[in-house]
Coordinates of C-alpha atoms in Angstrom, one line a residue:
M1 CA -61.9 45.3 -50.3
C2 CA -63.3 43.5 -52.6
L3 CA -66.5 45.4 -52.4
S4 CA -64.3 48.3 -52.4
A5 CA -63.0 48.4 -55.5
A6 CA -65.9 46.9 -57.3
F7 CA -67.5 50.1 -56.0
H8 CA -63.9 52.4 -57.5
V9 CA -63.6 50.9 -60.6
I10 CA -67.9 51.8 -61.5
D11 CA -66.6 55.4 -59.9
G12 CA -64.5 55.0 -62.8
F13 CA -60.8 54.3 -61.1
T14 CA -58.8 51.7 -61.7
S15 CA -57.9 50.2 -57.7
S16 CA -59.8 50.9 -54.6
D17 CA -57.9 53.8 -54.6
P18 CA -59.6 56.9 -55.8
Q19 CA -56.3 58.7 -56.3
S20 CA -56.1 56.4 -59.0
T21 CA -55.3 57.7 -62.1
P22 CA -59.3 57.6 -63.3
L23 CA -60.0 55.8 -66.5
S24 CA -63.9 55.8 -68.8
R25 CA -67.1 54.5 -66.8
R26 CA -67.2 51.6 -69.5
S27 CA -63.7 50.2 -69.2
C28 CA -62.1 48.8 -66.2
S29 CA -60.1 46.4 -65.6
M30 CA -61.5 42.6 -65.0
H31 CA -58.6 41.5 -63.2
M32 CA -59.9 44.5 -60.3
L33 CA -63.7 42.7 -60.2
P34 CA -63.7 40.0 -56.9
P35 CA -64.7 36.1 -59.0
T36 CA -67.8 36.4 -58.2
L37 CA -68.9 39.7 -59.7
L38 CA -67.4 38.0 -62.9
S39 CA -69.8 34.9 -63.3
G40 CA -71.9 35.5 -66.7
I41 CA -70.4 38.5 -67.2
D42 CA -68.1 38.3 -70.1
D43 CA -66.5 41.6 -70.2
A44 CA -66.4 44.7 -68.6
T45 CA -68.2 47.1 -70.5
T46 CA -71.9 45.1 -68.4
L47 CA -71.1 46.9 -65.9
L48 CA -73.7 50.3 -65.1
T49 CA -73.0 53.6 -64.5
R50 CA -75.1 55.7 -61.6
S51 CA -77.6 57.3 -63.9
Q52 CA -78.6 52.9 -64.6
A53 CA -78.0 51.6 -62.2
I54 CA -80.8 54.1 -60.8
T55 CA -82.6 54.0 -64.1
Y56 CA -83.4 50.6 -65.0
P57 CA -84.9 50.0 -61.0
L58 CA -87.2 52.2 -61.2
G59 CA -88.6 51.3 -64.7
F60 CA -88.7 48.4 -63.7
L61 CA -90.5 49.5 -59.9
A62 CA -92.7 51.8 -62.5
A63 CA -93.7 48.5 -65.2
F64 CA -94.4 46.1 -62.4
R65 CA -96.7 48.3 -60.5
T66 CA -98.3 49.3 -63.6
G67 CA -99.5 45.9 -64.7
A68 CA -100.6 44.6 -61.8
A69 CA -103.2 48.0 -61.9
I70 CA -104.0 46.5 -64.8
S71 CA -104.3 43.0 -64.3
V72 CA -106.5 43.6 -61.3
I73 CA -109.3 45.8 -63.8
N74 CA -112.8 43.4 -63.2
Q75 CA -111.6 41.0 -61.0
P76 CA -111.7 38.8 -58.4
Q77 CA -114.1 37.4 -61.7
M78 CA -117.0 35.2 -59.8
P79 CA -117.1 31.7 -59.9
K80 CA -120.3 30.9 -61.9
V81 CA -123.2 29.3 -59.9
T82 CA -126.4 28.7 -60.9
A83 CA -127.8 28.0 -57.2
A84 CA -128.4 31.4 -55.4
V85 CA -126.6 31.9 -52.2
G86 CA -128.1 34.0 -49.5
S87 CA -125.1 36.2 -47.1
T88 CA -125.7 37.6 -43.7
V89 CA -123.3 38.6 -40.8
L90 CA -124.3 37.6 -37.3
R91 CA -122.4 37.6 -34.0
L92 CA -122.5 35.4 -31.5
P93 CA -123.2 36.1 -27.7
T94 CA -120.8 34.1 -25.4
Y95 CA -117.1 36.3 -26.8
G96 CA -119.2 38.6 -29.8
T97 CA -117.0 38.1 -32.7
R98 CA -118.3 38.7 -35.7
V99 CA -119.4 35.6 -37.9
R100 CA -120.3 35.4 -41.9
L101 CA -122.8 32.4 -43.2
F102 CA -123.5 31.2 -45.9
Y103 CA -126.9 29.2 -47.0
P104 CA -129.3 28.4 -50.0
T105 CA -131.6 31.6 -50.3
T106 CA -135.2 31.8 -52.9
S107 CA -134.9 31.8 -56.6
E108 CA -137.0 35.5 -56.8
A109 CA -134.6 37.1 -53.9
F110 CA -132.1 36.9 -55.8
N111 CA -133.7 36.5 -59.2
D112 CA -135.1 40.6 -57.8
S113 CA -134.3 43.5 -59.6
N114 CA -133.7 45.1 -55.7
A115 CA -132.2 42.9 -54.4
V116 CA -128.7 44.2 -52.7
M117 CA -125.5 41.9 -52.9
A118 CA -123.6 41.3 -50.2
P119 CA -119.5 42.6 -50.5
Y120 CA -117.1 40.5 -51.7
C121 CA -115.1 42.4 -48.3
T122 CA -117.5 42.6 -45.6
D123 CA -116.2 46.0 -43.9
G124 CA -115.5 47.1 -47.7
L125 CA -111.3 49.2 -47.8
Q126 CA -111.3 48.1 -44.1
T127 CA -111.1 44.0 -44.5
S128 CA -108.6 45.3 -48.2
N129 CA -106.3 46.6 -46.4
G130 CA -106.6 44.5 -43.1
M131 CA -105.0 41.9 -45.8
A132 CA -102.8 44.1 -47.6
R133 CA -101.1 45.1 -44.0
L134 CA -101.3 41.1 -43.4
V135 CA -98.6 40.4 -46.8
K136 CA -97.1 43.2 -46.3
F137 CA -98.2 44.8 -49.2
D138 CA -98.3 49.0 -47.2
A139 CA -94.9 48.7 -46.5
L140 CA -94.1 48.3 -50.3
G141 CA -96.6 50.9 -51.3
L142 CA -98.4 47.5 -53.0
S143 CA -101.9 47.9 -50.7
F144 CA -103.7 48.9 -54.1
L145 CA -103.6 45.5 -55.1
L146 CA -105.7 43.7 -53.3
A147 CA -107.8 47.5 -53.1
H148 CA -110.7 46.1 -55.6
L149 CA -111.5 43.3 -53.5
A150 CA -113.2 46.7 -51.0
N151 CA -115.9 47.1 -54.1
A152 CA -116.3 43.2 -55.8
S153 CA -119.5 41.7 -54.5
S154 CA -119.9 38.1 -52.9
G155 CA -122.3 36.8 -55.5
C156 CA -125.0 36.4 -52.9
V157 CA -128.0 38.0 -51.5
A158 CA -127.5 40.2 -48.6
D159 CA -129.7 38.6 -46.2
G160 CA -131.8 36.6 -48.1
P161 CA -134.8 34.5 -47.3
I162 CA -133.6 30.8 -46.4
D163 CA -134.9 29.1 -48.7
K164 CA -137.5 26.6 -47.7
N165 CA -137.4 23.3 -50.5
T166 CA -133.4 23.1 -48.7
L167 CA -134.7 22.3 -44.9
D168 CA -134.2 18.6 -43.7
G169 CA -136.8 19.0 -41.3
D170 CA -136.1 22.8 -40.0
D171 CA -132.0 21.9 -40.0
L172 CA -129.2 22.3 -42.8
P173 CA -126.1 21.2 -42.3
L174 CA -123.4 23.4 -40.4
L175 CA -119.8 23.3 -41.7
V176 CA -117.8 26.0 -39.4
Y177 CA -114.5 27.2 -41.2
S178 CA -111.4 28.1 -39.2
H179 CA -109.9 31.1 -41.6
G180 CA -106.0 30.6 -39.8
Y181 CA -104.4 33.3 -37.8
G182 CA -103.7 36.3 -38.8
G183 CA -106.9 35.7 -42.4
N184 CA -110.5 37.0 -41.4
M185 CA -113.8 36.4 -42.3
D186 CA -114.0 36.9 -46.2
M187 CA -111.2 35.5 -47.3
A188 CA -113.0 31.6 -48.8
T189 CA -115.9 33.9 -49.7
Y190 CA -116.5 32.4 -53.2
F191 CA -115.3 29.1 -52.2
F192 CA -118.5 29.3 -49.4
R193 CA -120.3 31.0 -52.3
T194 CA -120.0 27.5 -53.7
M195 CA -120.5 24.8 -51.1
A196 CA -123.4 26.2 -49.4

């Protein structure tokens, strides 16, 4: 009854009966509205017309989408790391699971003008769209918020040689990171670049 009454007041009627005498859309009786709708409203002139009820949310969504698209320009910002880091993707023999490996590489490989930098997302747009699906951005039409990661650089030399000067004998320490359910091997790229 309250919802119906409020709906008809917005439609310009004085009661829940649609046959009642119409009022102007901006005026209504305060006693017609349920108390929960009146909290924070000084008078009934703050009610919206149908066109305003549609226009305001659409305007907000357009402004949000534009602002969000602008905010990801030149993102992500790569952390400042002075050490030369290499990255490669390996497939484990037992289960065929892919892993991403970060390691110290030579400064020559890192400073080479022909060096190919490994991408932030190994599989590009497929990976960023997968991350968007994970957090339901695709259902809201917000996949573009993560699409910029598809073309971002990891700051690591792709398949660069291991820097032999960093070896302790023949070994390097190994740190294994599990991204958890729903994650992927690219989620902590900048973190592991810093760790390597």
